[in-house]
Short mmCIF file of C-alpha atoms in Angstrom, two decimals:
data_model
loop_
_atom_site.label_atom_id
_atom_site.label_comp_id
_atom_site.label_asym_id
_atom_site.label_seq_id
_atom_site.Cartn_x
_atom_site.Cartn_y
_atom_site.Cartn_z
CA UNK A 28 98.13 6.86 104.16
CA UNK A 29 100.70 4.91 102.29
CA UNK A 30 103.79 6.40 103.89
CA UNK A 31 106.89 4.39 104.67
CA UNK A 32 108.52 4.74 108.08
CA UNK A 33 110.62 7.71 107.04
CA UNK A 34 107.55 9.54 105.79
CA UNK A 35 105.71 9.04 109.09
CA UNK A 36 103.37 11.90 109.84
CA UNK A 37 104.99 14.59 112.01
CA UNK A 38 103.15 16.97 114.34
CA UNK A 39 103.00 20.50 112.99
CA UNK A 40 105.20 22.73 115.15
CA UNK A 41 106.34 26.33 115.35
CA UNK A 42 109.70 27.35 116.79
CA UNK A 43 109.90 29.22 120.08
CA UNK A 44 112.59 31.84 120.89
CA UNK A 45 114.64 29.40 122.99
CA UNK A 46 115.46 26.56 120.61
CA UNK A 47 112.27 24.65 121.24
CA UNK A 48 109.02 23.87 119.45
CA UNK A 49 105.37 24.61 120.20
CA UNK A 50 102.75 22.12 119.06
CA UNK A 51 99.10 23.10 119.08
CA UNK A 52 97.38 19.77 118.48
CA UNK A 53 94.03 20.16 116.76
CA UNK A 54 93.47 16.85 115.01
CA UNK A 55 91.72 14.04 116.86
CA UNK A 56 93.83 10.87 117.00
CA UNK A 57 93.34 7.60 118.80
CA UNK A 58 96.05 6.96 121.41
CA UNK A 59 98.12 4.42 119.39
CA UNK A 60 98.25 6.74 116.36
CA UNK A 61 99.10 9.67 118.60
CA UNK A 62 101.99 7.76 120.20
CA UNK A 63 103.42 6.77 116.81
CA UNK A 64 103.19 10.34 115.47
CA UNK A 65 104.61 11.77 118.70
CA UNK A 66 107.61 9.41 118.65
CA UNK A 67 108.37 10.20 115.01
CA UNK A 68 108.07 13.93 115.75
CA UNK A 69 110.41 13.83 118.74
CA UNK A 70 112.92 11.83 116.72
CA UNK A 71 112.82 14.50 113.99
CA UNK A 72 113.12 17.37 116.49
CA UNK A 73 116.05 15.61 118.17
CA UNK A 74 117.85 15.41 114.81
CA UNK A 75 117.17 19.11 114.36
CA UNK A 76 118.79 19.88 117.73
CA UNK A 77 115.54 21.11 119.28
CA UNK A 78 115.33 21.33 123.06
CA UNK A 79 112.00 21.96 124.77
CA UNK A 80 108.69 20.68 123.38
CA UNK A 81 105.44 22.46 124.30
CA UNK A 82 102.40 20.27 123.62
CA UNK A 83 99.05 22.05 123.85
CA UNK A 84 96.20 19.55 124.06
CA UNK A 85 92.64 20.90 123.87
CA UNK A 86 90.30 19.24 126.38
CA UNK A 87 88.62 17.43 123.47
CA UNK A 88 91.87 15.44 123.15
CA UNK A 89 91.94 14.33 126.80
CA UNK A 90 92.12 10.72 125.56
CA UNK A 91 95.82 11.16 124.65
CA UNK A 92 96.99 12.86 127.89
CA UNK A 93 97.85 9.51 129.43
CA UNK A 94 99.87 8.50 126.34
CA UNK A 95 101.86 11.73 126.47
CA UNK A 96 102.69 11.16 130.15
CA UNK A 97 103.84 7.61 129.35
CA UNK A 98 106.11 9.06 126.60
CA UNK A 99 107.82 11.27 129.20
CA UNK A 100 105.80 14.50 129.01
CA UNK A 101 104.69 16.28 132.18
CA UNK A 102 102.21 19.04 132.99
CA UNK A 103 103.17 22.71 132.69
CA UNK A 104 99.85 24.52 133.12
CA UNK A 105 96.18 24.22 132.25
CA UNK A 106 93.22 26.43 131.53
CA UNK A 107 89.56 25.40 131.28
CA UNK A 108 89.88 24.42 127.63
CA UNK A 109 93.37 22.97 127.32
CA UNK A 110 96.31 21.27 129.04
CA UNK A 111 99.88 22.38 128.26
CA UNK A 112 102.40 19.57 128.54
CA UNK A 113 106.18 19.74 128.16
CA UNK A 114 109.06 17.45 127.22
CA UNK A 115 112.81 18.13 127.28
CA UNK A 116 114.84 16.52 124.49
CA UNK A 117 118.50 17.05 125.59
CA UNK A 118 119.58 14.18 127.79
CA UNK A 119 122.53 15.84 129.50
CA UNK A 120 121.23 19.32 130.41
CA UNK A 121 118.39 20.13 132.81
CA UNK A 122 115.26 21.72 131.37
CA UNK A 123 114.88 25.50 131.24
CA UNK A 124 111.09 25.77 130.93
CA UNK A 125 109.89 29.02 132.52
CA UNK A 126 107.67 28.65 135.56
CA UNK A 127 103.89 28.74 135.36
CA UNK A 128 101.92 31.85 136.41
CA UNK A 129 102.59 32.13 140.13
CA UNK A 130 100.33 34.89 141.42
CA UNK A 131 96.68 35.76 141.69
CA UNK A 132 96.05 39.51 141.76
CA UNK A 133 93.26 41.25 143.66
CA UNK A 134 92.14 44.85 144.14
CA UNK A 135 90.45 46.79 146.89
CA UNK A 136 88.79 50.15 146.21
CA UNK A 137 89.08 53.17 148.50
CA UNK A 138 86.27 55.35 147.09
CA UNK A 139 86.00 58.60 149.01
CA UNK A 140 83.49 61.40 148.34
CA UNK A 141 83.79 65.12 149.08
CA UNK A 142 82.12 64.69 152.49
CA UNK A 143 84.97 62.37 153.49
CA UNK A 144 82.70 59.32 153.34
CA UNK A 145 83.88 56.05 151.84
CA UNK A 146 81.96 53.42 149.91
CA UNK A 147 81.56 50.18 151.87
CA UNK A 148 79.75 46.88 151.35
CA UNK A 149 78.66 43.76 153.20
CA UNK A 150 79.02 40.55 151.23
CA UNK A 151 76.56 37.66 150.97
CA UNK A 152 79.23 34.97 150.67
CA UNK A 153 82.85 34.27 151.47
CA UNK A 154 84.72 34.79 154.72
CA UNK A 155 82.93 38.04 155.63
CA UNK A 156 79.38 36.68 155.23
CA UNK A 157 77.19 37.20 158.30
CA UNK A 158 79.86 39.10 160.22
CA UNK A 159 78.26 42.53 159.89
CA UNK A 160 81.63 43.91 158.82
CA UNK A 161 81.64 46.87 156.43
CA UNK A 162 84.48 46.48 153.95
CA UNK A 163 85.80 48.15 150.82
CA UNK A 164 84.68 46.66 147.50
CA UNK A 165 87.22 44.04 146.43
CA UNK A 166 87.68 41.62 143.58
CA UNK A 167 89.99 39.62 141.39
CA UNK A 168 91.99 41.24 138.57
CA UNK A 169 91.25 39.23 135.47
CA UNK A 170 93.93 37.98 133.12
CA UNK A 171 94.55 40.77 130.62
CA UNK A 172 92.97 43.46 132.83
CA UNK A 173 94.77 46.55 134.18
CA UNK A 174 94.82 46.94 137.96
CA UNK A 175 93.47 50.50 137.73
CA UNK A 176 90.62 49.33 135.47
CA UNK A 177 89.79 46.32 137.65
CA UNK A 178 89.19 48.55 140.69
CA UNK A 179 86.79 50.75 138.68
CA UNK A 180 84.98 47.67 137.30
CA UNK A 181 84.55 46.02 140.71
CA UNK A 182 83.05 49.17 142.25
CA UNK A 183 80.66 49.53 139.30
CA UNK A 184 79.60 45.87 139.51
CA UNK A 185 79.12 45.77 143.27
CA UNK A 186 77.59 49.20 143.91
CA UNK A 187 76.65 50.81 140.57
CA UNK A 188 78.91 53.78 141.39
CA UNK A 189 81.02 55.16 138.51
CA UNK A 190 84.55 56.13 139.52
CA UNK A 191 87.87 57.35 138.20
CA UNK A 192 91.24 55.90 139.28
CA UNK A 193 93.33 58.39 141.31
CA UNK A 194 96.23 56.51 142.88
CA UNK A 195 97.52 53.14 143.97
CA UNK A 196 98.01 53.58 147.72
CA UNK A 197 99.61 50.35 148.86
CA UNK A 198 99.79 46.63 148.14
CA UNK A 199 100.59 43.44 149.97
CA UNK A 200 102.03 40.14 148.79
CA UNK A 201 101.03 36.94 150.58
CA UNK A 202 101.76 33.29 149.96
CA UNK A 203 100.04 29.91 149.92
CA UNK A 204 96.70 31.59 149.57
CA UNK A 205 95.16 29.44 146.85
CA UNK A 206 96.41 25.93 146.06
CA UNK A 207 99.93 27.08 146.87
CA UNK A 208 99.84 30.18 144.66
CA UNK A 209 100.97 33.59 145.90
CA UNK A 210 98.71 36.60 145.99
CA UNK A 211 99.14 40.32 145.32
CA UNK A 212 96.45 42.71 146.58
CA UNK A 213 96.45 46.35 145.44
CA UNK A 214 94.49 49.10 147.25
CA UNK A 215 93.42 51.79 144.79
CA UNK A 216 92.01 55.22 145.61
CA UNK A 217 89.11 56.16 143.31
CA UNK A 218 87.10 59.36 142.93
CA UNK A 219 83.34 58.81 142.63
CA UNK A 220 81.66 60.22 139.50
CA UNK A 221 78.15 59.19 140.61
CA UNK A 222 76.64 58.88 144.07
CA UNK A 223 73.43 56.84 144.03
CA UNK A 224 74.08 53.24 145.04
CA UNK A 225 72.51 50.44 143.02
CA UNK A 226 73.93 47.36 144.68
CA UNK A 227 74.41 44.02 142.99
CA UNK A 228 71.96 41.59 144.63
CA UNK A 229 73.84 38.35 144.11
CA UNK A 230 77.14 39.08 145.88
CA UNK A 231 76.33 42.17 147.95
CA UNK A 232 74.04 42.23 151.01
CA UNK A 233 74.31 45.96 151.74
CA UNK A 234 76.22 48.95 150.39
CA UNK A 235 76.46 52.48 151.78
CA UNK A 236 78.57 55.61 152.24
CA UNK A 237 80.19 55.61 155.69
CA UNK A 238 82.41 58.04 157.57
CA UNK A 239 86.06 57.09 157.13
CA UNK A 240 86.66 57.20 160.90
CA UNK A 241 83.64 54.97 161.53
CA UNK A 242 85.00 52.44 159.03
CA UNK A 243 88.45 52.49 160.64
CA UNK A 244 87.05 52.10 164.16
CA UNK A 245 85.32 48.77 163.48
CA UNK A 246 86.79 46.17 165.89
CA UNK A 247 87.49 43.91 162.92
CA UNK A 248 89.69 46.58 161.35
CA UNK A 249 91.33 47.61 164.63
CA UNK A 250 92.25 44.07 165.63
CA UNK A 251 93.80 42.90 162.38
CA UNK A 252 97.17 44.46 161.66
CA UNK A 253 96.91 44.57 157.88
CA UNK A 254 93.38 46.04 157.82
CA UNK A 255 94.46 48.58 160.42
CA UNK A 256 97.61 49.49 158.45
CA UNK A 257 95.64 49.97 155.24
CA UNK A 258 92.97 52.05 157.01
CA UNK A 259 95.69 54.33 158.45
CA UNK A 260 97.24 54.77 155.00
CA UNK A 261 93.81 55.67 153.58
CA UNK A 262 93.22 58.13 156.44
CA UNK A 263 96.64 59.70 155.84
CA UNK A 264 95.82 60.03 152.12
CA UNK A 265 92.48 61.65 153.00
CA UNK A 266 94.44 64.25 155.02
CA UNK A 267 96.88 64.70 152.10
CA UNK A 268 99.64 63.31 154.32
CA UNK A 269 100.39 60.37 152.02
CA UNK A 270 101.09 59.89 148.34
CA UNK A 271 100.91 56.66 146.40
CA UNK A 272 101.66 55.64 142.83
CA UNK A 273 100.05 57.10 139.71
CA UNK A 274 99.39 54.98 136.61
CA UNK A 275 101.25 56.36 133.59
CA UNK A 276 100.45 55.00 130.17
CA UNK A 277 103.69 53.81 128.62
CA UNK A 278 104.98 51.64 125.78
CA UNK A 279 106.36 48.18 126.47
CA UNK A 280 109.98 47.60 125.49
CA UNK A 281 109.81 45.02 122.72
CA UNK A 282 106.27 44.67 121.48
CA UNK A 283 105.30 48.36 121.38
CA UNK A 284 102.13 47.43 123.27
CA UNK A 285 100.71 50.03 125.64
CA UNK A 286 101.09 49.24 129.32
CA UNK A 287 100.78 51.05 132.64
CA UNK A 288 103.85 52.06 134.61
CA UNK A 289 103.01 52.77 138.26
CA UNK A 290 105.29 55.32 139.93
CA UNK A 291 105.29 57.96 142.64
CA UNK A 292 102.46 60.47 142.18
CA UNK A 293 104.79 63.27 143.36
CA UNK A 294 107.16 62.57 140.45
CA UNK A 295 106.79 64.49 137.18
CA UNK A 296 108.42 62.66 134.25
CA UNK A 297 110.52 64.98 132.11
CA UNK B 6 84.67 -5.80 148.37
CA UNK B 7 81.22 -7.13 149.05
CA UNK B 8 79.41 -3.83 149.11
CA UNK B 9 75.92 -3.36 147.71
CA UNK B 10 75.18 -0.37 145.53
CA UNK B 11 74.45 1.90 148.48
CA UNK B 12 77.76 1.00 150.07
CA UNK B 13 79.70 1.86 146.93
CA UNK B 14 83.11 3.28 147.69
CA UNK B 15 83.08 7.09 147.86
CA UNK B 16 86.07 9.37 147.21
CA UNK B 17 87.47 10.89 150.37
CA UNK B 18 86.72 14.62 150.34
CA UNK B 19 87.21 17.65 152.53
CA UNK B 20 84.82 20.63 152.53
CA UNK B 21 85.94 23.96 151.13
CA UNK B 22 84.70 27.35 152.46
CA UNK B 23 82.19 27.80 149.64
CA UNK B 24 79.90 24.76 149.93
CA UNK B 25 82.07 22.53 147.76
CA UNK B 26 84.40 19.57 148.24
CA UNK B 27 88.09 19.02 147.55
CA UNK B 28 89.25 15.55 146.54
CA UNK B 29 92.94 14.73 146.58
CA UNK B 30 93.02 11.39 144.79
CA UNK B 31 95.95 9.23 145.88
CA UNK B 32 94.83 5.68 145.17
CA UNK B 33 95.51 4.18 141.76
CA UNK B 34 92.34 2.95 140.06
CA UNK B 35 91.68 1.60 136.59
CA UNK B 36 89.37 3.87 134.57
CA UNK B 37 86.16 1.79 134.93
CA UNK B 38 86.56 1.58 138.72
CA UNK B 39 87.33 5.29 138.86
CA UNK B 40 84.18 6.14 136.88
CA UNK B 41 81.99 4.01 139.15
CA UNK B 42 83.46 5.55 142.32
CA UNK B 43 83.26 9.07 140.86
CA UNK B 44 79.59 8.67 139.91
CA UNK B 45 78.69 7.32 143.35
CA UNK B 46 80.60 10.18 144.98
CA UNK B 47 78.89 12.89 142.92
CA UNK B 48 75.53 11.34 143.66
CA UNK B 49 76.31 11.46 147.40
CA UNK B 50 77.58 15.06 147.22
CA UNK B 51 74.48 16.10 145.27
CA UNK B 52 72.28 14.65 148.06
CA UNK B 53 74.37 16.64 150.55
CA UNK B 54 73.72 19.86 148.59
CA UNK B 55 77.39 20.31 147.65
CA UNK B 56 78.21 22.63 144.80
CA UNK B 57 81.72 22.72 143.35
CA UNK B 58 83.96 19.64 143.19
CA UNK B 59 87.76 20.06 143.04
CA UNK B 60 89.48 16.90 141.82
CA UNK B 61 93.26 16.88 142.22
CA UNK B 62 94.82 14.11 140.12
CA UNK B 63 98.56 13.45 140.55
CA UNK B 64 100.34 12.87 137.24
CA UNK B 65 100.68 9.18 138.17
CA UNK B 66 96.89 8.97 137.70
CA UNK B 67 96.90 10.44 134.19
CA UNK B 68 95.07 7.33 133.01
CA UNK B 69 91.80 8.60 134.55
CA UNK B 70 91.93 12.19 133.21
CA UNK B 71 90.00 11.21 130.09
CA UNK B 72 87.32 9.47 132.20
CA UNK B 73 86.89 12.58 134.36
CA UNK B 74 86.44 14.75 131.24
CA UNK B 75 83.82 12.34 129.90
CA UNK B 76 81.97 12.60 133.25
CA UNK B 77 81.73 16.38 132.80
CA UNK B 78 84.86 17.64 134.61
CA UNK B 79 87.05 20.30 133.05
CA UNK B 80 90.55 21.64 133.72
CA UNK B 81 91.15 24.36 136.30
CA UNK B 82 94.94 24.48 136.55
CA UNK B 83 97.99 22.22 136.53
CA UNK B 84 101.46 22.08 137.99
CA UNK B 85 104.28 19.71 137.01
CA UNK B 86 103.04 16.97 139.33
CA UNK B 87 99.26 17.25 139.22
CA UNK B 88 96.18 18.34 137.27
CA UNK B 89 93.32 20.10 139.09
CA UNK B 90 89.93 19.39 137.54
CA UNK B 91 86.56 20.85 138.51
CA UNK B 92 82.87 19.90 138.27
CA UNK B 93 79.80 21.96 139.17
CA UNK B 94 76.90 20.03 140.70
CA UNK B 95 73.98 22.58 140.69
CA UNK B 96 72.13 22.39 137.40
CA UNK B 97 70.45 25.77 137.51
CA UNK B 98 73.19 28.14 138.70
CA UNK B 99 76.43 28.97 136.91
CA UNK B 100 79.69 27.89 138.54
CA UNK B 101 81.57 30.23 140.88
CA UNK B 102 85.03 28.66 140.72
CA UNK B 103 87.70 31.32 141.26
CA UNK B 104 90.01 31.99 138.33
CA UNK B 105 93.39 30.36 138.01
CA UNK B 106 96.60 32.29 138.79
CA UNK B 107 96.67 35.04 136.17
CA UNK B 108 100.04 36.76 136.53
CA UNK B 109 103.71 36.01 136.31
CA UNK B 110 105.85 38.31 138.46
CA UNK B 111 109.35 39.52 137.64
CA UNK B 112 111.90 41.77 139.31
CA UNK B 113 114.64 44.08 138.11
CA UNK B 114 117.41 45.24 140.46
CA UNK B 115 118.74 48.81 140.57
CA UNK B 116 121.94 48.25 142.60
CA UNK B 117 123.80 51.53 143.08
CA UNK B 118 127.11 51.96 144.94
CA UNK B 119 128.48 55.05 146.70
CA UNK B 120 130.32 56.16 143.55
CA UNK B 121 126.97 56.39 141.75
CA UNK B 122 127.74 53.30 139.66
CA UNK B 123 125.11 50.66 138.99
CA UNK B 124 125.45 46.92 138.59
CA UNK B 125 124.77 45.79 135.00
CA UNK B 126 124.99 42.51 133.11
CA UNK B 127 124.98 41.10 129.60
CA UNK B 128 123.02 37.86 129.19
CA UNK B 129 124.01 34.74 127.25
CA UNK B 130 120.46 33.83 126.23
CA UNK B 131 117.04 35.34 125.73
CA UNK B 132 116.07 38.47 123.81
CA UNK B 133 119.16 40.46 124.83
CA UNK B 134 121.73 37.84 123.77
CA UNK B 135 124.38 39.20 121.40
CA UNK B 136 123.03 42.76 121.47
CA UNK B 137 125.85 44.19 123.62
CA UNK B 138 123.20 45.85 125.79
CA UNK B 139 124.03 46.38 129.45
CA UNK B 140 120.94 45.75 131.56
CA UNK B 141 119.98 45.51 135.21
CA UNK B 142 119.87 41.99 136.69
CA UNK B 143 116.34 40.62 136.30
CA UNK B 144 114.52 37.42 137.08
CA UNK B 145 111.27 35.67 137.89
CA UNK B 146 109.72 35.86 141.38
CA UNK B 147 109.09 32.29 142.44
CA UNK B 148 105.81 31.11 143.87
CA UNK B 149 106.05 31.71 147.63
CA UNK B 150 108.88 34.23 147.33
CA UNK B 151 108.74 37.88 148.46
CA UNK B 152 109.43 40.48 145.77
CA UNK B 153 112.07 42.19 147.93
CA UNK B 154 113.80 38.85 148.54
CA UNK B 155 113.65 37.81 144.87
CA UNK B 156 115.57 40.94 143.81
CA UNK B 157 118.33 40.20 146.35
CA UNK B 158 118.47 36.54 145.25
CA UNK B 159 118.69 37.33 141.53
CA UNK B 160 121.57 39.78 142.06
CA UNK B 161 123.41 37.24 144.19
CA UNK B 162 122.90 34.47 141.64
CA UNK B 163 123.87 36.51 138.57
CA UNK B 164 126.75 38.60 139.97
CA UNK B 165 127.74 37.24 143.40
CA UNK B 166 127.05 40.68 144.94
CA UNK B 167 125.28 40.71 148.33
CA UNK B 168 122.65 43.42 148.66
CA UNK B 169 119.98 44.80 150.94
CA UNK B 170 116.52 45.87 149.73
CA UNK B 171 115.97 49.64 149.99
CA UNK B 172 112.82 50.54 148.06
CA UNK B 173 110.45 49.46 145.34
CA UNK B 174 110.75 52.26 142.77
CA UNK B 175 108.17 51.46 140.13
CA UNK B 176 106.37 48.58 138.45
CA UNK B 177 104.61 47.88 135.20
CA UNK B 178 101.79 45.52 134.28
CA UNK B 179 101.64 44.04 130.79
CA UNK B 180 99.40 41.50 129.14
CA UNK B 181 99.53 38.49 126.85
CA UNK B 182 103.18 38.02 127.63
CA UNK B 183 103.25 34.27 128.21
CA UNK B 184 100.57 31.93 126.90
CA UNK B 185 98.00 34.66 127.46
CA UNK B 186 99.04 35.36 131.06
CA UNK B 187 99.60 38.88 132.36
CA UNK B 188 102.89 40.04 133.80
CA UNK B 189 103.94 42.32 136.66
CA UNK B 190 107.52 43.59 136.75
CA UNK B 191 108.85 45.36 139.87
CA UNK B 192 112.01 47.52 139.85
CA UNK B 193 113.71 47.38 143.26
CA UNK B 194 116.51 49.62 144.51
CA UNK B 195 119.15 47.65 146.44
CA UNK B 196 122.20 48.73 148.41
CA UNK B 197 125.32 46.63 147.73
CA UNK B 198 126.92 44.97 150.75
CA UNK B 199 129.84 43.53 148.75
CA UNK B 200 131.58 44.84 145.65
CA UNK B 201 133.64 42.12 143.95
CA UNK B 202 131.73 40.59 141.06
CA UNK B 203 131.69 36.82 140.65
CA UNK B 204 129.41 36.32 137.70
CA UNK B 205 127.34 33.24 137.01
CA UNK B 206 128.78 31.60 133.88
CA UNK B 207 125.70 29.88 132.60
CA UNK B 208 123.29 32.81 132.17
CA UNK B 209 125.60 35.83 132.33
CA UNK B 210 128.16 36.79 129.68
CA UNK B 211 129.56 39.89 131.43
CA UNK B 212 128.86 41.85 134.61
CA UNK B 213 130.31 45.18 135.74
CA UNK B 214 129.76 48.43 137.63
CA UNK B 215 128.83 51.22 135.19
CA UNK B 216 128.11 54.93 135.59
CA UNK B 217 124.36 55.52 135.87
CA UNK B 218 124.45 58.16 133.13
CA UNK B 219 126.36 55.81 130.82
CA UNK B 220 123.71 53.12 131.39
CA UNK B 221 120.87 55.56 130.69
CA UNK B 222 122.51 56.90 127.52
CA UNK B 223 122.61 53.53 125.73
CA UNK B 224 120.57 53.87 122.49
CA UNK B 225 118.57 50.81 123.50
CA UNK B 226 117.44 52.54 126.70
CA UNK B 227 116.88 55.92 125.02
CA UNK B 228 114.77 54.53 122.22
CA UNK B 229 112.41 52.38 124.23
CA UNK B 230 109.89 54.35 126.25
CA UNK B 231 109.59 52.01 129.20
CA UNK B 232 113.37 51.51 129.63
CA UNK B 233 113.82 55.26 129.35
CA UNK B 234 111.06 55.95 131.90
CA UNK B 235 112.54 53.48 134.38
CA UNK B 236 116.06 54.89 133.89
CA UNK B 237 114.77 58.42 134.58
CA UNK B 238 113.04 57.24 137.75
CA UNK B 239 116.28 55.55 138.89
CA UNK B 240 118.26 58.73 138.10
CA UNK B 241 115.74 60.82 140.06
CA UNK B 242 116.03 58.41 143.01
CA UNK B 243 119.84 58.69 142.83
CA UNK B 244 119.45 62.48 143.15
CA UNK B 245 116.99 62.00 146.07
CA UNK B 246 114.27 63.54 143.88
CA UNK B 247 112.05 60.46 143.97
CA UNK B 248 110.66 58.16 146.64
CA UNK B 249 109.21 54.72 146.12
CA UNK B 250 107.57 52.15 148.38
CA UNK B 251 109.14 50.55 151.44
CA UNK B 252 108.41 46.95 152.44
CA UNK B 253 106.85 46.77 155.91
CA UNK B 254 106.49 43.42 157.60
CA UNK B 255 102.85 43.01 158.55
CA UNK B 256 100.38 40.33 159.62
CA UNK B 257 97.84 38.96 157.18
CA UNK B 258 94.17 39.44 158.07
CA UNK B 259 92.87 35.95 158.63
CA UNK B 260 95.72 33.50 158.85
CA UNK B 261 98.10 35.53 161.04
CA UNK B 262 100.85 34.78 158.55
CA UNK B 263 103.54 37.41 158.08
CA UNK B 264 103.43 39.30 154.81
CA UNK B 265 104.96 42.43 153.31
CA UNK B 266 102.90 45.57 152.86
CA UNK B 267 104.50 47.97 150.35
CA UNK B 268 103.74 51.65 150.98
CA UNK B 269 105.25 55.09 150.49
CA UNK B 270 108.74 55.33 151.96
CA UNK B 271 107.97 58.88 153.14
CA UNK B 272 105.12 57.60 155.33
CA UNK B 273 105.75 56.72 158.97
CA UNK B 274 103.10 54.36 160.34
CA UNK B 275 101.85 55.48 163.77
#
């Protein structure tokens, strides 16, 4: 290019809602070129009164990460395919970047049939492997997945049983569970729609229907307060002496997207 | 060092619970040295039958990120001060790395006094700025923070009012809210312990006590399904026609750490 200094190439940016810019870098650049373009861009954004800079670098551009750090950027978050870096232009005010995702979300499934039996599994791997403990199917809620749908999916994957979400019974929040992240774990009651178990061979050693009282009387459950508390809640629900939260389909405030609102199952919205 | 090839320096690693290793790199190395040490380490771990490799690189070592990518590592997650990269040693089985934190967690505070008035604010920034809308105090739950504590903290910060957590009334889950992450938002009912408002000047334009019915009748609340649904739940709770979840202090299953279990406030654990 035959540009003078004032015509220096600038990174393509879109404005965010908070006076900042978002840059989704796609073009491969060698580090010296990247530094020159980045400096010219920041200078331009400073003149424009911009504040925060979001710099999304696909993993293919890992060769310029070090240059961005040396220019004053730091890490905000990363996914498998990209690294999000940030830079704060104002020199006299502290940055207002929102925090990164802070929680992992898991589900446990309380699947109870009309005989009062619940669906339990033994896992091949993880902390329960080789313990002989019968546990409820559990799993991780994926990004973009509804809690009520995740419980149904996990039961299908682990045991082949089709189910329908009934109620969210209880949940717990714990901390420092995974590289410092916090953790939310939701126990969902599901009604089985099929009964013949076809277990997944990779993760699941055994799967069966088991009397609820037999499940709750396992020493492992009895001796650990949270497992015991959850088992008692499930038993109370079985006896219709407990009510949890239903999932009501609702519309999000700004975007008009559909979302689930979880609220007391004894409440009837007017 | 005068080491032969077999005595090549190996990265210090600790075992994880799933047959892998975790490497917390602290020592500064130039990229060629890093590559040599990394290759020797992977070769050793392969001989040992290790599977996943977690490589935690502090931001001060950004100069070796590109080398790690070229050796086959990819990004798992990042925080301001470090980048976590991963590598899967087995050639014939797919990786089993757990997903990154998937959810951001927010709270809204329904603070109601004995006159039936609720605490509302107008914000200086964000989506509500300049709209004249009175809203409940809201905020982000920090990593490591309990939901019930976050609601109390946000109210204190925004309005100077001291409160006590009473109940979790409802929550919603939405998706693609922040760089593709999902979002959980918990509405907590709090009892005020003080009444004189001292608002925070930076974020909050106005704060006041307002009749619950006046809050709920704002066109903004009426016209948006989720705000309307939440307002109706709060009104029902005010009339004692609704019950949410209490927060019970419990003990986590494996680590014996204390954690909160949220369950129906009408349930009395035996």
